[in-house]
Coordinates of C-alpha atoms in Angstrom, one line a residue:
X1 CA 94.5 74.8 89.4
X2 CA 95.3 78.7 89.6
X3 CA 92.4 81.0 91.5
X4 CA 92.3 83.4 88.5
X5 CA 92.0 80.8 85.6
X6 CA 89.1 82.6 84.3
X7 CA 90.2 86.2 84.9
X8 CA 93.7 85.0 83.2
X9 CA 92.0 83.6 80.0
X10 CA 89.8 87.1 79.5
X11 CA 93.1 88.9 80.2
X12 CA 94.9 87.1 77.3
X13 CA 92.0 87.6 75.0
X14 CA 92.8 91.1 75.4
X15 CA 96.1 91.3 76.1
X16 CA 96.5 92.2 72.1
X17 CA 93.5 94.3 71.8
X18 CA 93.9 96.4 74.7
X19 CA 96.2 99.1 75.1
X20 CA 98.1 100.0 78.3
X21 CA 101.0 101.7 79.8
X22 CA 103.9 100.7 82.0
X23 CA 104.0 102.5 85.3
X24 CA 107.4 103.9 86.8
X25 CA 107.4 104.5 90.4
X26 CA 110.5 106.7 91.9
X27 CA 111.0 107.0 95.4
X28 CA 113.6 110.1 96.4
X29 CA 115.2 108.5 99.1
X30 CA 117.6 111.6 99.6
X31 CA 120.6 113.8 98.8
X32 CA 124.3 112.6 99.7
X33 CA 127.5 113.8 100.0
X34 CA 126.6 117.2 99.7
X35 CA 129.8 119.5 99.1
X36 CA 128.6 123.0 99.5
X37 CA 128.7 125.2 103.1
X38 CA 125.7 124.1 105.1
X39 CA 124.4 126.7 107.6
X40 CA 124.5 126.9 111.5
X41 CA 120.9 127.8 111.4
X42 CA 118.2 125.1 109.7
X43 CA 118.0 125.6 106.7
X44 CA 115.4 124.1 104.3
X45 CA 114.9 123.1 100.7
X46 CA 112.3 121.0 98.5
X47 CA 112.6 118.6 95.6
X48 CA 110.9 119.3 92.5
X49 CA 110.4 116.6 89.9
X50 CA 110.0 117.7 86.4
X51 CA 109.0 115.1 83.5
X52 CA 108.1 118.5 81.0
X53 CA 104.5 118.1 81.2
X54 CA 104.0 117.6 85.4
X55 CA 105.8 118.6 88.5
X56 CA 105.5 117.9 92.1
X57 CA 107.5 119.4 94.6
X58 CA 108.2 117.2 98.0
X59 CA 107.6 119.0 101.3
X60 CA 110.2 121.2 102.8
X61 CA 113.2 119.2 104.2
X62 CA 116.2 120.5 106.2
X63 CA 119.5 120.8 104.0
X64 CA 122.4 118.1 106.1
X65 CA 125.4 116.7 104.4
X66 CA 123.1 113.6 104.0
X67 CA 119.2 114.8 103.6
X68 CA 116.6 112.2 104.0
X69 CA 113.8 113.2 101.6
X70 CA 111.7 109.6 101.2
X71 CA 109.1 111.1 98.6
X72 CA 107.6 109.1 96.0
X73 CA 105.9 109.7 92.6
X74 CA 104.4 108.0 89.8
X75 CA 105.1 108.3 86.3
X76 CA 103.5 107.3 83.0
X77 CA 105.8 105.0 80.8
X78 CA 106.3 106.1 77.2
X79 CA 109.7 105.6 74.9
X80 CA 110.9 108.9 75.7
X81 CA 110.6 109.3 79.3
X82 CA 112.8 111.9 81.0
X83 CA 113.0 113.9 84.2
X84 CA 115.1 116.5 86.0
X85 CA 114.9 116.7 90.0
X86 CA 115.8 120.1 91.2
X87 CA 117.1 121.2 94.6
X88 CA 115.8 124.7 95.7
X89 CA 117.0 126.3 99.2
X90 CA 114.5 128.6 100.9
X91 CA 116.0 131.7 100.8
X92 CA 115.6 132.7 104.4
X93 CA 117.2 135.6 106.1
X94 CA 120.2 133.4 107.4
X95 CA 121.5 133.1 104.7
X96 CA 122.7 136.9 104.6
X97 CA 124.4 138.1 107.7
X98 CA 124.8 141.9 108.5
X99 CA 127.9 143.5 109.4
X100 CA 129.2 146.9 109.9
X101 CA 131.2 149.0 107.6
X102 CA 132.8 152.6 107.8
X103 CA 133.8 154.7 105.2
X104 CA 137.7 154.6 104.3
X105 CA 139.3 157.7 104.7
X106 CA 141.2 159.9 101.6
X107 CA 144.7 158.9 101.3
X108 CA 146.8 161.5 103.0
X109 CA 148.1 164.6 100.4
X110 CA 151.8 163.7 98.5
X111 CA 154.8 165.9 100.3
X112 CA 155.5 168.8 98.1
X113 CA 158.7 168.8 95.7
X114 CA 162.0 169.5 96.9
X115 CA 163.3 173.0 95.4
X116 CA 166.9 174.4 96.3
X117 CA 166.9 176.3 99.2
X118 CA 168.0 180.5 99.0
X119 CA 171.6 179.9 101.0
X120 CA 172.5 177.5 98.4
X121 CA 171.6 180.0 96.0
X122 CA 173.8 182.3 97.4
X123 CA 176.6 179.9 97.2
X124 CA 176.3 179.6 93.7
X125 CA 176.1 183.2 93.5
X126 CA 179.0 184.0 95.3
X127 CA 181.2 181.5 93.7
X128 CA 180.3 183.1 90.2
X129 CA 181.3 186.3 91.8
X130 CA 177.4 187.5 92.3
X131 CA 177.0 189.7 95.8
X132 CA 175.4 187.9 98.9
X133 CA 172.0 188.4 100.1
X134 CA 170.8 188.2 104.0
X135 CA 168.9 184.8 103.8
X136 CA 165.0 184.7 105.5
X137 CA 163.6 181.4 106.7
X138 CA 159.6 180.5 106.1
X139 CA 157.6 179.6 109.8
X140 CA 157.3 175.8 109.4
X141 CA 153.6 175.1 108.3
X142 CA 151.7 172.7 111.2
X143 CA 149.9 170.1 109.4
X144 CA 146.4 169.7 109.3
X145 CA 144.4 166.9 111.3
X146 CA 143.2 164.2 108.8
X147 CA 139.7 163.5 108.2
X148 CA 137.6 161.4 110.8
X149 CA 135.6 158.3 109.0
X150 CA 131.8 158.7 109.0
X151 CA 129.9 156.1 110.1
X152 CA 127.9 154.1 107.1
X153 CA 125.2 151.7 107.5
X154 CA 125.6 148.0 107.8
X155 CA 127.2 145.9 104.6
X156 CA 125.3 142.7 103.7
X157 CA 127.7 140.2 103.6
X158 CA 126.6 136.7 101.9
X159 CA 127.2 133.8 103.8
X160 CA 129.1 130.6 101.9
X161 CA 126.1 129.4 100.6
X162 CA 124.2 131.4 99.2
X163 CA 127.0 131.9 96.5
X164 CA 126.0 128.3 95.5
X165 CA 122.4 129.4 94.8
X166 CA 120.6 131.1 92.0
X167 CA 118.3 133.9 91.8
X168 CA 115.4 131.4 92.4
X169 CA 117.1 129.5 95.0
X170 CA 117.7 126.4 92.8
X171 CA 120.7 124.8 94.3
X172 CA 121.3 121.9 92.0
X173 CA 119.4 119.4 89.5
X174 CA 120.0 115.8 88.3
X175 CA 118.9 114.7 84.7
X176 CA 117.5 111.2 84.7
X177 CA 116.8 109.3 81.1
X178 CA 114.7 106.5 81.9
X179 CA 116.1 104.7 78.8
X180 CA 119.2 104.3 80.8
X181 CA 117.7 102.6 83.5
X182 CA 114.8 100.8 82.2
X183 CA 116.3 97.3 82.0
X184 CA 118.3 97.4 85.8
X185 CA 114.2 98.4 87.2
X186 CA 111.9 96.0 85.1
X187 CA 109.6 94.3 87.9
X188 CA 112.2 94.5 90.4
X189 CA 113.5 97.4 92.5
X190 CA 116.7 99.5 91.4
X191 CA 118.2 101.6 93.4
X192 CA 120.7 104.3 92.2
X193 CA 122.2 107.5 92.5
X194 CA 122.4 110.3 90.1
X195 CA 125.0 113.5 90.1
X196 CA 123.6 116.5 91.5
X197 CA 124.8 119.4 89.3
X198 CA 125.1 123.1 90.5
X199 CA 127.0 126.3 91.0
X200 CA 130.9 127.0 91.4
X201 CA 131.3 129.7 93.4
X202 CA 133.4 131.5 90.8
X203 CA 130.4 130.5 88.1
X204 CA 127.6 132.5 88.2
X205 CA 125.9 131.9 84.6
X206 CA 123.3 129.9 84.0
X207 CA 124.5 126.4 84.4
X208 CA 122.5 124.2 81.4
X209 CA 120.7 121.0 82.1
X210 CA 123.4 118.3 81.6
X211 CA 123.6 114.2 81.5
X212 CA 126.4 114.0 83.2
X213 CA 127.9 118.0 83.5
X214 CA 131.9 118.8 84.7
X215 CA 133.2 117.4 87.5
X216 CA 134.0 120.6 89.0
X217 CA 130.3 121.1 89.3
X218 CA 129.0 118.5 90.7
X219 CA 127.9 119.4 94.3
X220 CA 126.4 115.7 95.3
X221 CA 124.2 113.2 94.6
X222 CA 120.6 112.2 94.4
X223 CA 119.7 108.8 95.9
X224 CA 116.7 107.0 93.7
X225 CA 114.6 103.6 93.6
X226 CA 113.0 102.9 90.8
X227 CA 110.4 100.2 89.9
X228 CA 108.6 99.5 86.1
X229 CA 105.2 97.8 86.1
X230 CA 104.9 96.4 82.9
X231 CA 101.4 97.4 80.7
X232 CA 98.5 94.9 82.0
X233 CA 95.7 95.5 79.2
X234 CA 92.3 94.6 80.4
X235 CA 93.3 95.3 84.7
X236 CA 91.6 98.7 85.6
X237 CA 93.3 101.2 87.2
X238 CA 91.7 100.6 90.6
X239 CA 93.1 97.0 90.7
X240 CA 96.9 98.1 90.0
X241 CA 99.4 99.1 92.8
X242 CA 99.6 102.2 93.6
X243 CA 103.0 102.8 95.5
X244 CA 106.7 101.2 95.0
X245 CA 105.7 99.3 98.3
X246 CA 102.8 98.0 97.2
X247 CA 104.5 96.5 94.1
X248 CA 107.2 94.4 96.0
X249 CA 104.7 93.3 98.6
X250 CA 102.4 91.6 95.6
X251 CA 105.6 90.4 94.1
X252 CA 106.7 88.9 97.1
X253 CA 103.6 87.5 97.9
X254 CA 103.1 85.7 94.5
X255 CA 106.7 84.3 94.5
X256 CA 105.3 82.9 98.1
X257 CA 102.5 81.4 96.7
X258 CA 104.6 79.1 94.4
X259 CA 106.8 77.8 96.6
X260 CA 106.7 73.8 97.7
X261 CA 106.5 73.9 101.6
X262 CA 105.9 70.1 101.8
X263 CA 105.2 66.8 99.9
X264 CA 104.8 63.3 101.1
X265 CA 101.9 60.6 100.6
X266 CA 98.3 61.0 102.9
X267 CA 96.0 59.1 103.0
X268 CA 92.4 61.2 102.6
X269 CA 89.2 61.2 103.9
X270 CA 86.5 63.8 102.4
X271 CA 86.2 66.7 100.2
X272 CA 86.2 64.9 96.9
X273 CA 87.5 61.4 98.4
X274 CA 84.2 59.7 99.7
X275 CA 86.2 57.2 101.3
X276 CA 89.9 56.5 102.3
X277 CA 92.1 57.3 99.4
X278 CA 96.0 57.5 99.3
X279 CA 97.9 60.1 97.0
X280 CA 100.8 62.1 96.9
X281 CA 100.3 65.5 98.0
X282 CA 102.3 68.8 97.6
X283 CA 101.8 71.8 99.9
X284 CA 102.4 74.7 97.3
X285 CA 102.1 78.2 98.6
X286 CA 98.1 78.4 100.1
X287 CA 97.0 75.1 98.2
X288 CA 97.4 71.3 98.7
X289 CA 97.4 69.5 95.3
X290 CA 97.3 66.1 94.9
X291 CA 98.5 64.2 92.0
X292 CA 98.0 60.8 90.2
X293 CA 100.7 58.5 90.6
X294 CA 100.8 57.5 87.2
X295 CA 100.3 60.6 85.0
X296 CA 101.9 62.6 87.7
X297 CA 99.0 64.9 86.5
X298 CA 96.8 67.4 89.4
X299 CA 94.0 65.7 89.8
X300 CA 92.9 68.1 92.8
X301 CA 93.2 71.0 95.1
X302 CA 92.7 71.8 98.6
X303 CA 92.3 76.3 99.3
X304 CA 93.9 76.4 102.8
X305 CA 92.7 80.0 102.8
X306 CA 89.5 78.8 104.1
X307 CA 90.7 76.7 106.5
X308 CA 89.4 77.6 110.3
X309 CA 91.5 74.8 112.6
X310 CA 93.7 72.1 112.1
X311 CA 93.0 69.5 115.0
X312 CA 95.2 66.1 116.1
X313 CA 93.1 63.7 116.6
X314 CA 95.1 61.6 118.5
X315 CA 95.2 64.2 121.2
X316 CA 92.8 65.7 123.8
X317 CA 91.7 69.3 122.8
X318 CA 93.2 72.1 124.3
X319 CA 91.7 73.5 127.4
X320 CA 91.1 77.4 126.0
X321 CA 89.3 75.0 122.6
X322 CA 85.6 76.8 121.8
X323 CA 82.4 75.1 122.8
X324 CA 81.8 74.9 119.2
X325 CA 84.9 72.6 118.9
X326 CA 84.0 70.7 122.1
X327 CA 80.5 69.9 120.7
X328 CA 81.9 68.9 117.6
X329 CA 84.7 66.5 118.9
X330 CA 81.9 64.9 121.1
X331 CA 79.5 64.2 118.2
X332 CA 82.5 62.8 116.0
X333 CA 83.7 60.7 119.0
X334 CA 80.4 59.2 119.6
X335 CA 79.7 58.4 116.0
X336 CA 83.0 56.5 114.9
X337 CA 82.9 54.5 118.4
X338 CA 86.0 52.6 119.2
X339 CA 87.5 53.4 115.8
X340 CA 90.4 55.4 116.3
X341 CA 93.3 56.2 113.4
X342 CA 97.0 56.0 114.5
X343 CA 99.0 59.7 113.2
X344 CA 95.4 61.3 111.8
X345 CA 94.2 64.7 111.7
X346 CA 91.5 66.7 109.9
X347 CA 91.4 70.3 108.4
X348 CA 88.1 72.0 109.5
X349 CA 86.4 74.2 107.0
X350 CA 83.0 76.2 107.4
X351 CA 81.2 73.6 105.6
X352 CA 83.2 70.4 106.2
X353 CA 86.1 68.6 107.2
X354 CA 88.7 66.9 105.8
X355 CA 90.7 64.2 106.9
X356 CA 94.2 62.4 106.9
X357 CA 96.6 60.2 108.0
X358 CA 100.3 60.0 107.3
X359 CA 102.5 56.7 107.1
X360 CA 104.9 58.1 110.0
X361 CA 105.0 59.8 113.2
X362 CA 107.8 62.2 111.6
X363 CA 105.5 63.6 108.7
X364 CA 102.5 64.1 110.8
X365 CA 104.5 66.6 112.9
X366 CA 105.9 68.1 110.0
X367 CA 102.3 68.8 108.3
X368 CA 100.7 69.6 111.6
X369 CA 103.5 72.4 112.2
X370 CA 103.6 73.9 108.4
X371 CA 99.4 73.9 108.2
X372 CA 98.8 75.2 111.5
X373 CA 101.4 77.8 111.0
X374 CA 99.4 78.6 107.8
X375 CA 96.4 79.1 109.5
X376 CA 95.3 82.7 109.6
X377 CA 98.6 83.8 108.1
X378 CA 98.2 83.2 104.1
X379 CA 99.2 86.7 102.2
X380 CA 97.1 87.8 99.4
X381 CA 97.8 86.9 96.0
X382 CA 96.8 90.1 93.8
X383 CA 95.7 89.5 90.0
X384 CA 98.0 91.9 88.7
X385 CA 101.0 90.1 90.4
X386 CA 100.1 86.9 89.2
X387 CA 99.9 88.5 85.8
X388 CA 103.1 89.7 85.9
X389 CA 104.7 86.5 86.9
X390 CA 103.2 84.4 84.1
X391 CA 104.4 87.2 82.1
X392 CA 108.3 86.6 83.6
X393 CA 107.6 82.9 83.1
X394 CA 106.7 83.2 79.5
X395 CA 109.8 85.2 78.8
X396 CA 112.0 82.2 80.4
X397 CA 110.5 79.5 78.6
X398 CA 110.8 81.4 75.4
X399 CA 114.6 81.9 76.4
X400 CA 115.1 78.6 76.7
X401 CA 113.2 77.0 73.6
X402 CA 115.7 77.6 70.7
X403 CA 118.4 75.7 73.4
X404 CA 116.2 72.4 73.7
X405 CA 115.7 72.5 70.0
X406 CA 119.3 72.7 69.7
X407 CA 120.2 69.7 71.9
X408 CA 117.3 67.5 69.9
X409 CA 119.1 67.9 67.1

C-alpha cells in the first residue's frame, strides 16, 4: 500500500548498520530591540556564525533598531554542538566626526603679594620717634595683553555608536548551546531569541563570551528559527532536504498524504474489478483505498496521481473538452448502447478507465468535487519525510504500549 514499501524495507535493514548524522538548520531572522545609538547615515553590519570548525558570514545588512537578516545556515549535529553569532559593524568614515578645535590660552598670572606702603612705614617711625622722610610714588604699570590662542587641526570626536564597538568592529555576540533547544526543534520549527551581549560605553575591556551575560551588557536580541532533521542512514545526501523551507514543506506534504478526506460505499467496475463490485472506499491523501467488509483490511489501492480526468457519465461534456475526450465518449456511448447507470462517474488514466456509482446524489457530488480538486494538484511525498513520519509514529506507539499493558492487567 505504501509507495515506498521497498525503500522503507531497505532502510530498516540499514538503520542499525549505517552511520548518519542529524542536520540542524539555523535561520537568522534578524536583530531586534537593539539598544545602542543608531547613526543617521546608513550604517552596515554583518553576522558571522562560528561553530569552532567553520564560520560563515552573511551579506551586509543595514543597522536599525529592528534589523532583518533572513540568512540560513546548515550544521551537522553532534553531542557538543555550540555556536556563536557575532555582529560586526563596518567602520565607515561617518562614524567619526571632525569638529574645529582651538588652543586653550594659558591662565592669567597671579597678582603680586601686597606689601606695606612707605607712607604707613613713615607714620610708624613718627610714632616711635623716627625722623619723617619724603614719600616717592612709582608710576603704575600697564598690564600686558593676554596671548592670542593659536589655531589647531580639527579634533576627532567619536559618535555615540563607535563607543560600543570593539577595534575589530564587533558590536555584540550571541551564544547558542544546541542541547538547550534540541528538544524544542526536533522535526519541527522552533523560533526563539538569544541575548546579544556587547559593550557598555564605560567598559572598554574585552567582553568574554557568556551564555547569559550581565544585564548591563545586553544590547539587543538575535531572533532564530531552528529545525532538527534526525539521522536517516541509508538515504543519500542528495535526497535529503537542503533548506529549512524544504524541511517544512516536505513534512507538511507527508501529513497531507495521511489525511482521510472522504469515505463511503462505491460500486466499482474496472481496475482490479472485471465486473461491478460494491466496496467500502476511503480517500486518504492521493489514494482511494478499498477495504474488505469483513476483515476491514485494505484490499486494493488506486493511485490518483496518474489520473488525467474525472468525468460525470450523466452530464454532457463541456464545450472545451478535447477532441480525444469527445471521441472516447462517443465510442463508449455506442458500445454501451442505451445502458445508462445513474449517479455514475469515471476516472480516466493513461492506460485505463475505472467507473463508479454511488448510492445517493449527495455522495456523488462530494466525490466529484474532491476528485476534481485533486486532479493535477497532488503534492509530492518525499521518501525522507515518509521515514521521519514513521519514526514519529513508532515513537508515539512505544509511549502508549506500557499504558495499554497496564490497563489489560
